PDB file of C-alpha atoms in Angstrom:
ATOM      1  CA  UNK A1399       0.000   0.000   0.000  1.00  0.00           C
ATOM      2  CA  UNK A1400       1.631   3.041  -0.713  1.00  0.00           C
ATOM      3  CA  UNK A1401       1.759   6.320   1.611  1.00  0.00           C
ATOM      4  CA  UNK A1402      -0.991   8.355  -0.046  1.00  0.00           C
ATOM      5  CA  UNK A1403      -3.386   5.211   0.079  1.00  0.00           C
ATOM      6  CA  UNK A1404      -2.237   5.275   4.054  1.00  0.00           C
ATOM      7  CA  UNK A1405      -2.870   8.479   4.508  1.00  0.00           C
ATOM      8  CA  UNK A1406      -6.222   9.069   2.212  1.00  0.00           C
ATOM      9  CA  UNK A1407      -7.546   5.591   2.974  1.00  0.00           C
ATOM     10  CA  UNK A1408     -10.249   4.146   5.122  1.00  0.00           C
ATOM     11  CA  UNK A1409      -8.714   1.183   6.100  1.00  0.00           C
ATOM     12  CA  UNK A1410      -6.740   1.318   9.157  1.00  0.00           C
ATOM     13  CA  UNK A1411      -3.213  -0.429   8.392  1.00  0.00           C
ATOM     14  CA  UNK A1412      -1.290  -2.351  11.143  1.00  0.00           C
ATOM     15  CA  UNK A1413       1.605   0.137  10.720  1.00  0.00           C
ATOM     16  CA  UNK A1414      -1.419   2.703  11.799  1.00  0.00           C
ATOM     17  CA  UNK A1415      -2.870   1.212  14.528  1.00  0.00           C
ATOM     18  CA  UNK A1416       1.350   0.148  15.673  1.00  0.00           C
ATOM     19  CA  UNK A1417       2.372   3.854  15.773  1.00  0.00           C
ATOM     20  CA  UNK A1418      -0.866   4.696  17.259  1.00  0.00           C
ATOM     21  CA  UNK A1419      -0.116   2.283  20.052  1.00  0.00           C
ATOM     22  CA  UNK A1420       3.636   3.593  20.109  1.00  0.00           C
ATOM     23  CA  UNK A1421       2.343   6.989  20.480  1.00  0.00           C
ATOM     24  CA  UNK A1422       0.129   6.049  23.313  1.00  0.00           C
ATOM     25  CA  UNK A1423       2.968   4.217  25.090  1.00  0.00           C
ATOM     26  CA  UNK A1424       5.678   7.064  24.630  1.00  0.00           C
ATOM     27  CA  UNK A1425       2.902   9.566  26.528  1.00  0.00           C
ATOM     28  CA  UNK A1426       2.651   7.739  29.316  1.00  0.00           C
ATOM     29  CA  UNK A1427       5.738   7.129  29.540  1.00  0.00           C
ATOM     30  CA  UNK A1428       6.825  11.196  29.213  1.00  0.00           C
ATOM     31  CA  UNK A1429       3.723  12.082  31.692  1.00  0.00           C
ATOM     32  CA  UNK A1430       5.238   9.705  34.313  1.00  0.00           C
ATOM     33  CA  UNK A1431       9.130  11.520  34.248  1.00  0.00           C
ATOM     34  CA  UNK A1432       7.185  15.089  34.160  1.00  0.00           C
ATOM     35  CA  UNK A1433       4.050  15.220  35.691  1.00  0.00           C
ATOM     36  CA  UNK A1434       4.700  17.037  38.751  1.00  0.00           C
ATOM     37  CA  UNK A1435       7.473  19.010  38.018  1.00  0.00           C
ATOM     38  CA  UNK A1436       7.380  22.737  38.042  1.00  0.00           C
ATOM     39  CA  UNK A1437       7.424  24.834  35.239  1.00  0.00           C
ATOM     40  CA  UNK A1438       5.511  22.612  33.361  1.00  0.00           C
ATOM     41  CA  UNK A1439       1.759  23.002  32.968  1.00  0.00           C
ATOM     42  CA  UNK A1440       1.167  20.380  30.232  1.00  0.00           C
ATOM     43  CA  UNK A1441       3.339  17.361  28.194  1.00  0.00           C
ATOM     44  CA  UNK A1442       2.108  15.496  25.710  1.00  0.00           C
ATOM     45  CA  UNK A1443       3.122  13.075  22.934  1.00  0.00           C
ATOM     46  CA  UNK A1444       1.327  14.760  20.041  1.00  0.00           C
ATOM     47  CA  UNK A1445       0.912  13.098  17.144  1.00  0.00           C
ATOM     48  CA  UNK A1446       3.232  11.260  14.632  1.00  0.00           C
ATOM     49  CA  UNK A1447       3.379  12.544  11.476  1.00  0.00           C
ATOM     50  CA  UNK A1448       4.282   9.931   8.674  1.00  0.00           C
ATOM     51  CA  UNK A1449       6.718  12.055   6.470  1.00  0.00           C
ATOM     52  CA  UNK A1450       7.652   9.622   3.559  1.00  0.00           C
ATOM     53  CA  UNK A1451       7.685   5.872   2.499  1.00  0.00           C
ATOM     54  CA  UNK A1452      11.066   4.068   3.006  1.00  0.00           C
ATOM     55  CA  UNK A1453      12.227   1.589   0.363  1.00  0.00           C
ATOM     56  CA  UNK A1454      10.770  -1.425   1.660  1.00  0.00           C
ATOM     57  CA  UNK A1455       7.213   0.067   2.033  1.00  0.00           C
ATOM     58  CA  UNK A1456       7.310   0.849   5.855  1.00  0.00           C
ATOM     59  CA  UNK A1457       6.388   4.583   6.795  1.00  0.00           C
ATOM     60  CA  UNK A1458       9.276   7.090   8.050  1.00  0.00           C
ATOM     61  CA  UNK A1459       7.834   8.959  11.100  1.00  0.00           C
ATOM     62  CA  UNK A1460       8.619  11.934  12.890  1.00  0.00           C
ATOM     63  CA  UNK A1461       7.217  11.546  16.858  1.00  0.00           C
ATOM     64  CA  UNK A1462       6.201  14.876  18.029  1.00  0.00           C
ATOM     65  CA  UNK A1463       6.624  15.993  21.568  1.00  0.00           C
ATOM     66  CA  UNK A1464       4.610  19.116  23.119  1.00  0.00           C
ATOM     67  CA  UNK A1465       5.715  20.824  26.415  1.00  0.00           C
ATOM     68  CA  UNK A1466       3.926  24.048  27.306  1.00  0.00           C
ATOM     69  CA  UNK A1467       5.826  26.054  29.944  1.00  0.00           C
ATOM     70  CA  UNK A1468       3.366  28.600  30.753  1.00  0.00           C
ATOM     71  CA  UNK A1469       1.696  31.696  29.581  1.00  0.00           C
ATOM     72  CA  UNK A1470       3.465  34.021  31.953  1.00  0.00           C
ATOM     73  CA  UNK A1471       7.102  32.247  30.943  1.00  0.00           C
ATOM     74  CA  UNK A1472       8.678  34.999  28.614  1.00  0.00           C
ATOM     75  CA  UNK A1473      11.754  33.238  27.601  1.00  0.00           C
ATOM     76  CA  UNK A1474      12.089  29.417  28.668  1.00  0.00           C
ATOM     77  CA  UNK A1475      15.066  28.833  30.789  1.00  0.00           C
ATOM     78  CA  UNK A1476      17.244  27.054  28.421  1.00  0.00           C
ATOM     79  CA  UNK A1477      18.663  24.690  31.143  1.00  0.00           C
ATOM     80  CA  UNK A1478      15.298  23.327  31.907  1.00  0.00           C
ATOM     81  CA  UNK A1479      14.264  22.969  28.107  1.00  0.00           C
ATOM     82  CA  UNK A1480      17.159  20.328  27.541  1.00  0.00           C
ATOM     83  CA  UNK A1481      16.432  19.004  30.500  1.00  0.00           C
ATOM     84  CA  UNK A1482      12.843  17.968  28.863  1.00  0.00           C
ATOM     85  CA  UNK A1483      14.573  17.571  25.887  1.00  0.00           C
ATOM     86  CA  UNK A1484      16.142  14.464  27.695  1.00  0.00           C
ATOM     87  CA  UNK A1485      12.701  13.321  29.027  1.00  0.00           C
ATOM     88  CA  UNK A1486      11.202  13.674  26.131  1.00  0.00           C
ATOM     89  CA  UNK A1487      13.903  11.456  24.133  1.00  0.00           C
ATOM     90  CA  UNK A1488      13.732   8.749  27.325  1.00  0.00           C
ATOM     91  CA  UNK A1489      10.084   8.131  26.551  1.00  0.00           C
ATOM     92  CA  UNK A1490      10.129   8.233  22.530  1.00  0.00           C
ATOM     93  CA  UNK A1491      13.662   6.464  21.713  1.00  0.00           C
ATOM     94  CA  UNK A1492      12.295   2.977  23.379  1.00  0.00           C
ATOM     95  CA  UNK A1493       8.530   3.448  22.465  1.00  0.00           C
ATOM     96  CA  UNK A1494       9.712   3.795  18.665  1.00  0.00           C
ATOM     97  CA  UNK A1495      12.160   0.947  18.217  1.00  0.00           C
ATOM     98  CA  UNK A1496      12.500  -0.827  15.239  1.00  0.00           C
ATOM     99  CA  UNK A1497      10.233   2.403  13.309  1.00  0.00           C
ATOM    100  CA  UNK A1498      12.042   4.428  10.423  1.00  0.00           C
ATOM    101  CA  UNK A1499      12.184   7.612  12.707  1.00  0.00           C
ATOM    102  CA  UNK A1500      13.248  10.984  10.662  1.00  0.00           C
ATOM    103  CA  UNK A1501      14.104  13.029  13.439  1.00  0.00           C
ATOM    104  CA  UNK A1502      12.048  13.491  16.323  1.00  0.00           C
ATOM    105  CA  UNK A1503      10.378  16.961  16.963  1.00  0.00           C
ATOM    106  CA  UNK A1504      10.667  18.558  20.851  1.00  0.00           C
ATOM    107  CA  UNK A1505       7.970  21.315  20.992  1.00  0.00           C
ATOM    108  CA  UNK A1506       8.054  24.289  23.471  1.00  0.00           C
ATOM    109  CA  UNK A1507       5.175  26.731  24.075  1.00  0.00           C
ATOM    110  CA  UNK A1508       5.240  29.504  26.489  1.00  0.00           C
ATOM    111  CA  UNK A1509       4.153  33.227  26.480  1.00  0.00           C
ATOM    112  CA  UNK A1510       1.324  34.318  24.189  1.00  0.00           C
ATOM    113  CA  UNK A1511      -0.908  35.856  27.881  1.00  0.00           C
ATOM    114  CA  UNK A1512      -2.534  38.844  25.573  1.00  0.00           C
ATOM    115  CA  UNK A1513      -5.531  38.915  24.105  1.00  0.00           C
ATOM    116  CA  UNK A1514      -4.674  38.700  20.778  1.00  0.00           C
ATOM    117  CA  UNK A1515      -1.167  37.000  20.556  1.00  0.00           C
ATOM    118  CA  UNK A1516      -0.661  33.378  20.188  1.00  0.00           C
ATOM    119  CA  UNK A1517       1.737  31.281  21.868  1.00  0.00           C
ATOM    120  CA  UNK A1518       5.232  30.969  20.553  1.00  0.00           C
ATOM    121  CA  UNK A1519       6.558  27.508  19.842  1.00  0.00           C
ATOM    122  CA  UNK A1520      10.128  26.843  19.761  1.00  0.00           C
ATOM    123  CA  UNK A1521      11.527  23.273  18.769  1.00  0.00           C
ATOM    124  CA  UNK A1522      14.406  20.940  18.632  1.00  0.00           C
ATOM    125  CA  UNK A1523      14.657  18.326  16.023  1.00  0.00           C
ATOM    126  CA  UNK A1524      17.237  15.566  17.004  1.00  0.00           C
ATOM    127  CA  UNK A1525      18.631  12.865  14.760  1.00  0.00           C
ATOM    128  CA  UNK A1526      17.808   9.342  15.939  1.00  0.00           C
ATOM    129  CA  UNK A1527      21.898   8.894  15.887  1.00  0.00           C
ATOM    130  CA  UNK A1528      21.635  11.410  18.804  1.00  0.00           C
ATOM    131  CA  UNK A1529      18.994  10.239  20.478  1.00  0.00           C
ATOM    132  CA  UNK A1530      19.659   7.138  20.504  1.00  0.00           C
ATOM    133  CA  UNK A1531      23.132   7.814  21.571  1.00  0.00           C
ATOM    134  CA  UNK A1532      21.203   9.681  24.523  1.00  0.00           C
ATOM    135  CA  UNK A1533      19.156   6.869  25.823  1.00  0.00           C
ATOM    136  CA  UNK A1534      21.933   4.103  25.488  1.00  0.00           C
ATOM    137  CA  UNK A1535      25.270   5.970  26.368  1.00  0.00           C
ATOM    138  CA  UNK A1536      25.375   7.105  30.025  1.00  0.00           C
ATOM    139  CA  UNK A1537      28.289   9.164  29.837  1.00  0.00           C
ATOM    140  CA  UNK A1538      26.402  11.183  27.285  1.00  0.00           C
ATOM    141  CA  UNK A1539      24.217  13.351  29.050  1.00  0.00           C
ATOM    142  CA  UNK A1540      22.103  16.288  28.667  1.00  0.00           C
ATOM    143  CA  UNK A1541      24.797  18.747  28.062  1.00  0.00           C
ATOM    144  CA  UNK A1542      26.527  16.369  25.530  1.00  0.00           C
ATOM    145  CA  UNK A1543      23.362  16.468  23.723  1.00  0.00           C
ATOM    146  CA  UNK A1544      23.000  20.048  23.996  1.00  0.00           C
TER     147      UNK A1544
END
């Protein structure tokens, strides 16, 4: 089946309903390191976005992280944001094993308390070398990844 039959289909495809499952696994997974924590007012595995077909048919995915940090937060403290960079990786290296991962997408929202002015998103796209490198290698921490 090829990716615009996946995407503009009815049926539901076992890759589907697999990264579906994957996606529901990674956000428990990220809500059990953050929930709590404070400067955090919502996490979330978001969505993942099937970006292309690989040669063998299977789909190449980009897993999508969300953290909002707050509408009063004017400029994220950078510290922190790897910091959920590295909890965000935790929960979406091991959840997507074995997928054709692009990159995976780290989304920040903060700011945006006016009336008329929208959050701002920042975001950090990671290779899966890095990542996985992350979630493997102790010695390569959060400021190695940084």
């Amino acid at each position: 089946m090829s990716l615009l039959e996946r995407l503009l289909g009815d049926d539901s495809p076992d890759e589907q309903v697999d990264l579906e499952d994957r996606q529901e696994r990674a956000d428990d997974d990220l809500h059990a390191r953050v929930d709590g924590r404070a400067a955090v007012e919502d996490c979330a595995v978001t969505g993942v976005a099937v970006v292309n077909e690989g040669p063998d048919g299977e789909p190449v995915v980009v897993p999508i992280a969300r953290f909002s940090l707050g509408e009063d937060v004017e400029e994220p403290d950078y510290d922190r944001v790897w910091e959920l960079v590295g909890d965000a990786l935790s929960a979406l290296v091991p959840a997507f094993e074995g997928v054709f991962v692009r990159h995976y997408d780290v989304q920040f929202t903060f700011d945006g308390d006016e009336l008329f002015e929208a959050e701002e998103c920042r975001r950090v796209a990671l290779t899966p070398e890095l990542a996985e490198r992350y979630v493997s290698d102790a010695g390569f921490g959060v400021d190695a990844l940084r």
